[in-house]
Amino acid sequence: MSKTTKKPRRPIWERAQMFIAFHRDPERKKRETPYLWPPKDASAGLRAETSDQETFVHLRGPDRADDVQLKLRPNAIIARREPGRGWSGIEVGDHSVRVLVGDVWIEIDPMGAVKREADDGASTTFLEFDGSIIQLTEDAEVCVSGNGERITRRTPGRLDVVTGDGIMSSPRKRIGK
């Protein structure tokens, strides 16, 4: 029996520092860049409105490209980093977790349903907790049942259904015509 040696783990982060970012000066004028203040007791209040000030923790990695900013809000924790290294945003809220990868948001709700939405809103795909898949685009809505026995496609002009019994395709009736 051979023993495997554990590889030393590379640290992801080397340092963490809390800051309060003040976006307005004492006269309430908007600053071009926020004034960053490290609270002396590492404690800060969390404001719902972040246009004046926000609290965050800056995590610094060995390679500065690994730096992550954890924004602390009363209703969520948001992790942000430079795009191009996998995810660039994670939002953990009371009712869901959202991850930004490229220009796509992926959201997981408490029931385990997953929503994939392009940042430009061009398409949205849902993976429901029962395994069914729904995809919405500007041109069509496609639904696949969890067991794969039924597929429907709706467009402005047609309704198509595929089941084990056959295929049905018909023009959609217009209300008011």
mmCIF file of C-alpha atoms in Angstrom:
data_model
loop_
_atom_site.group_PDB
_atom_site.id
_atom_site.type_symbol
_atom_site.label_atom_id
_atom_site.label_comp_id
_atom_site.label_asym_id
_atom_site.label_seq_id
_atom_site.Cartn_x
_atom_site.Cartn_y
_atom_site.Cartn_z
ATOM 1 C CA MET A 1 0.000 0.000 0.000
ATOM 2 C CA SER A 2 1.505 3.268 -1.067
ATOM 3 C CA LYS A 3 1.202 6.467 0.842
ATOM 4 C CA THR A 4 0.218 9.560 -1.045
ATOM 5 C CA THR A 5 1.682 12.806 0.073
ATOM 6 C CA LYS A 6 -0.534 15.829 0.223
ATOM 7 C CA LYS A 7 0.498 18.707 -1.943
ATOM 8 C CA PRO A 8 0.872 21.970 -0.068
ATOM 9 C CA ARG A 9 -2.100 24.169 -0.807
ATOM 10 C CA ARG A 10 -1.551 27.502 -2.482
ATOM 11 C CA PRO A 11 -3.142 30.253 -0.425
ATOM 12 C CA ILE A 12 -6.040 31.957 -2.167
ATOM 13 C CA TRP A 13 -5.890 35.094 -0.024
ATOM 14 C CA GLU A 14 -3.129 36.550 2.086
ATOM 15 C CA ARG A 15 -4.815 39.499 3.753
ATOM 16 C CA ALA A 16 -8.261 40.850 4.624
ATOM 17 C CA GLN A 17 -9.066 44.431 5.533
ATOM 18 C CA MET A 18 -12.404 46.076 6.278
ATOM 19 C CA PHE A 19 -13.209 49.488 4.815
ATOM 20 C CA ILE A 20 -16.034 51.964 4.775
ATOM 21 C CA ALA A 21 -16.264 53.722 1.418
ATOM 22 C CA PHE A 22 -17.610 57.269 1.697
ATOM 23 C CA HIS A 23 -19.047 58.275 -1.684
ATOM 24 C CA ARG A 24 -19.918 61.839 -0.574
ATOM 25 C CA ASP A 25 -17.819 64.482 1.158
ATOM 26 C CA PRO A 26 -18.923 66.189 4.419
ATOM 27 C CA GLU A 27 -20.813 68.793 2.328
ATOM 28 C CA ARG A 28 -22.748 65.875 0.680
ATOM 29 C CA LYS A 29 -21.084 66.400 -2.713
ATOM 30 C CA LYS A 30 -20.433 63.246 -4.741
ATOM 31 C CA ARG A 31 -16.747 62.291 -4.731
ATOM 32 C CA GLU A 32 -15.059 61.227 -7.951
ATOM 33 C CA THR A 33 -13.489 58.284 -6.105
ATOM 34 C CA PRO A 34 -14.722 57.155 -2.685
ATOM 35 C CA TYR A 35 -12.765 57.971 0.465
ATOM 36 C CA LEU A 36 -11.778 54.621 2.040
ATOM 37 C CA TRP A 37 -11.594 54.499 5.813
ATOM 38 C CA PRO A 38 -10.564 51.392 7.784
ATOM 39 C CA PRO A 39 -12.680 51.405 10.973
ATOM 40 C CA LYS A 40 -10.473 51.159 14.053
ATOM 41 C CA ASP A 41 -12.531 48.504 15.832
ATOM 42 C CA ALA A 42 -13.261 46.548 12.580
ATOM 43 C CA SER A 43 -16.959 47.164 13.101
ATOM 44 C CA ALA A 44 -19.325 49.156 10.914
ATOM 45 C CA GLY A 45 -23.036 49.725 10.463
ATOM 46 C CA LEU A 46 -24.651 48.459 7.280
ATOM 47 C CA ARG A 47 -26.776 50.836 5.232
ATOM 48 C CA ALA A 48 -29.443 49.788 2.763
ATOM 49 C CA GLU A 49 -28.733 52.834 0.584
ATOM 50 C CA THR A 50 -25.147 52.544 -0.660
ATOM 51 C CA SER A 51 -24.915 55.766 -2.676
ATOM 52 C CA ASP A 52 -23.537 57.624 0.390
ATOM 53 C CA GLN A 53 -21.416 54.940 2.021
ATOM 54 C CA GLU A 54 -20.897 51.209 1.954
ATOM 55 C CA THR A 55 -19.010 48.671 4.022
ATOM 56 C CA PHE A 56 -16.792 46.046 2.440
ATOM 57 C CA VAL A 57 -13.912 43.688 3.140
ATOM 58 C CA HIS A 58 -11.049 43.614 0.675
ATOM 59 C CA LEU A 59 -9.371 40.209 0.333
ATOM 60 C CA ARG A 60 -5.945 40.398 -1.261
ATOM 61 C CA GLY A 61 -4.467 37.379 -3.002
ATOM 62 C CA PRO A 62 -0.848 36.514 -3.736
ATOM 63 C CA ASP A 63 -1.526 37.527 -7.336
ATOM 64 C CA ARG A 64 -3.390 40.861 -7.246
ATOM 65 C CA ALA A 65 -5.676 39.538 -10.004
ATOM 66 C CA ASP A 66 -7.124 37.231 -7.300
ATOM 67 C CA ASP A 67 -8.359 40.159 -5.165
ATOM 68 C CA VAL A 68 -11.997 39.912 -4.078
ATOM 69 C CA GLN A 69 -14.219 42.574 -2.562
ATOM 70 C CA LEU A 70 -16.969 41.418 -0.168
ATOM 71 C CA LYS A 71 -19.680 44.076 -0.002
ATOM 72 C CA LEU A 72 -21.757 43.806 3.163
ATOM 73 C CA ARG A 73 -25.400 44.851 2.885
ATOM 74 C CA PRO A 74 -28.332 44.414 5.278
ATOM 75 C CA ASN A 75 -30.064 42.105 2.768
ATOM 76 C CA ALA A 76 -27.131 40.426 0.966
ATOM 77 C CA ILE A 77 -23.420 39.711 0.791
ATOM 78 C CA ILE A 78 -21.889 40.452 -2.591
ATOM 79 C CA ALA A 79 -18.502 39.156 -3.746
ATOM 80 C CA ARG A 80 -16.935 40.954 -6.729
ATOM 81 C CA ARG A 81 -13.692 40.480 -8.619
ATOM 82 C CA GLU A 82 -12.238 41.408 -11.984
ATOM 83 C CA PRO A 83 -13.910 39.623 -14.913
ATOM 84 C CA GLY A 84 -11.996 37.021 -16.869
ATOM 85 C CA ARG A 85 -11.186 34.490 -14.162
ATOM 86 C CA GLY A 86 -14.397 32.442 -14.028
ATOM 87 C CA TRP A 87 -17.033 34.172 -11.924
ATOM 88 C CA SER A 88 -16.959 37.925 -11.417
ATOM 89 C CA GLY A 89 -19.885 38.336 -9.012
ATOM 90 C CA ILE A 90 -21.700 36.320 -6.348
ATOM 91 C CA GLU A 91 -24.747 37.605 -4.480
ATOM 92 C CA VAL A 92 -25.958 35.707 -1.422
ATOM 93 C CA GLY A 93 -29.380 36.899 -0.319
ATOM 94 C CA ASP A 94 -32.086 35.672 1.996
ATOM 95 C CA HIS A 95 -33.934 33.760 -0.740
ATOM 96 C CA SER A 96 -31.374 32.947 -3.422
ATOM 97 C CA VAL A 97 -27.753 32.726 -4.497
ATOM 98 C CA ARG A 98 -26.763 34.382 -7.790
ATOM 99 C CA VAL A 99 -23.477 33.982 -9.670
ATOM 100 C CA LEU A 100 -22.271 36.151 -12.562
ATOM 101 C CA VAL A 101 -20.125 34.204 -15.050
ATOM 102 C CA GLY A 102 -19.193 36.169 -18.162
ATOM 103 C CA ASP A 103 -22.390 38.003 -19.061
ATOM 104 C CA VAL A 104 -24.733 35.344 -17.643
ATOM 105 C CA TRP A 105 -26.454 35.390 -14.242
ATOM 106 C CA ILE A 106 -27.184 31.974 -12.683
ATOM 107 C CA GLU A 107 -29.617 31.984 -9.748
ATOM 108 C CA ILE A 108 -30.515 29.148 -7.365
ATOM 109 C CA ASP A 109 -33.674 29.506 -5.273
ATOM 110 C CA PRO A 110 -34.533 27.718 -1.983
ATOM 111 C CA MET A 111 -36.431 24.926 -3.809
ATOM 112 C CA GLY A 112 -33.346 24.134 -5.903
ATOM 113 C CA ALA A 113 -34.657 25.651 -9.127
ATOM 114 C CA VAL A 114 -31.969 27.219 -11.309
ATOM 115 C CA LYS A 115 -32.449 30.290 -13.503
ATOM 116 C CA ARG A 116 -29.925 31.217 -16.188
ATOM 117 C CA GLU A 117 -30.339 34.723 -17.592
ATOM 118 C CA ALA A 118 -28.170 36.530 -20.110
ATOM 119 C CA ASP A 119 -27.154 39.930 -18.762
ATOM 120 C CA ASP A 120 -28.748 41.597 -21.798
ATOM 121 C CA GLY A 121 -32.043 39.769 -21.127
ATOM 122 C CA ALA A 122 -32.043 38.102 -24.588
ATOM 123 C CA SER A 123 -32.763 34.648 -23.155
ATOM 124 C CA THR A 124 -33.745 33.092 -19.861
ATOM 125 C CA THR A 125 -33.628 29.388 -19.064
ATOM 126 C CA PHE A 126 -35.208 27.758 -16.013
ATOM 127 C CA LEU A 127 -34.383 24.318 -14.617
ATOM 128 C CA GLU A 128 -37.299 23.685 -12.278
ATOM 129 C CA PHE A 129 -37.085 21.570 -9.122
ATOM 130 C CA ASP A 130 -39.080 18.791 -10.879
ATOM 131 C CA GLY A 131 -36.502 18.591 -13.707
ATOM 132 C CA SER A 132 -38.547 20.450 -16.316
ATOM 133 C CA ILE A 133 -36.756 23.000 -18.494
ATOM 134 C CA ILE A 134 -38.229 26.248 -19.795
ATOM 135 C CA GLN A 135 -36.410 28.564 -22.171
ATOM 136 C CA LEU A 136 -37.701 32.022 -23.021
ATOM 137 C CA THR A 137 -36.389 34.144 -25.871
ATOM 138 C CA GLU A 138 -37.842 37.062 -27.796
ATOM 139 C CA ASP A 139 -39.003 34.659 -30.528
ATOM 140 C CA ALA A 140 -40.174 31.539 -28.679
ATOM 141 C CA GLU A 141 -40.936 29.722 -25.442
ATOM 142 C CA VAL A 142 -39.797 26.092 -25.245
ATOM 143 C CA CYS A 143 -40.791 23.731 -22.414
ATOM 144 C CA VAL A 144 -39.511 20.200 -21.807
ATOM 145 C CA SER A 145 -41.167 18.121 -19.090
ATOM 146 C CA GLY A 146 -38.952 16.675 -16.366
ATOM 147 C CA ASN A 147 -39.336 13.157 -17.724
ATOM 148 C CA GLY A 148 -38.797 14.281 -21.351
ATOM 149 C CA GLU A 149 -42.186 12.956 -22.477
ATOM 150 C CA ARG A 150 -43.571 16.316 -23.576
ATOM 151 C CA ILE A 151 -41.995 19.195 -25.479
ATOM 152 C CA THR A 152 -43.883 22.381 -26.346
ATOM 153 C CA ARG A 153 -42.807 25.332 -28.444
ATOM 154 C CA ARG A 154 -44.793 28.562 -28.571
ATOM 155 C CA THR A 155 -44.070 31.341 -31.014
ATOM 156 C CA PRO A 156 -46.232 34.359 -31.766
ATOM 157 C CA GLY A 157 -47.757 32.468 -34.686
ATOM 158 C CA ARG A 158 -47.638 28.741 -33.776
ATOM 159 C CA LEU A 159 -48.005 26.169 -31.028
ATOM 160 C CA ASP A 160 -46.085 22.908 -31.470
ATOM 161 C CA VAL A 161 -46.355 19.935 -29.093
ATOM 162 C CA VAL A 162 -44.400 16.671 -29.181
ATOM 163 C CA THR A 163 -45.590 13.759 -26.999
ATOM 164 C CA GLY A 164 -45.391 9.979 -27.106
ATOM 165 C CA ASP A 165 -48.721 10.031 -28.949
ATOM 166 C CA GLY A 166 -47.423 12.167 -31.812
ATOM 167 C CA ILE A 167 -46.829 15.726 -32.960
ATOM 168 C CA MET A 168 -49.361 18.531 -33.019
ATOM 169 C CA SER A 169 -48.687 21.838 -34.736
ATOM 170 C CA SER A 170 -51.246 24.561 -35.215
ATOM 171 C CA PRO A 171 -51.476 28.294 -35.751
ATOM 172 C CA ARG A 172 -52.221 30.245 -32.600
ATOM 173 C CA LYS A 173 -55.550 31.989 -32.398
ATOM 174 C CA ARG A 174 -55.331 35.718 -32.046
ATOM 175 C CA ILE A 175 -57.644 37.285 -29.492
ATOM 176 C CA GLY A 176 -59.626 40.176 -30.960
ATOM 177 C CA LYS A 177 -59.232 39.158 -34.597
#
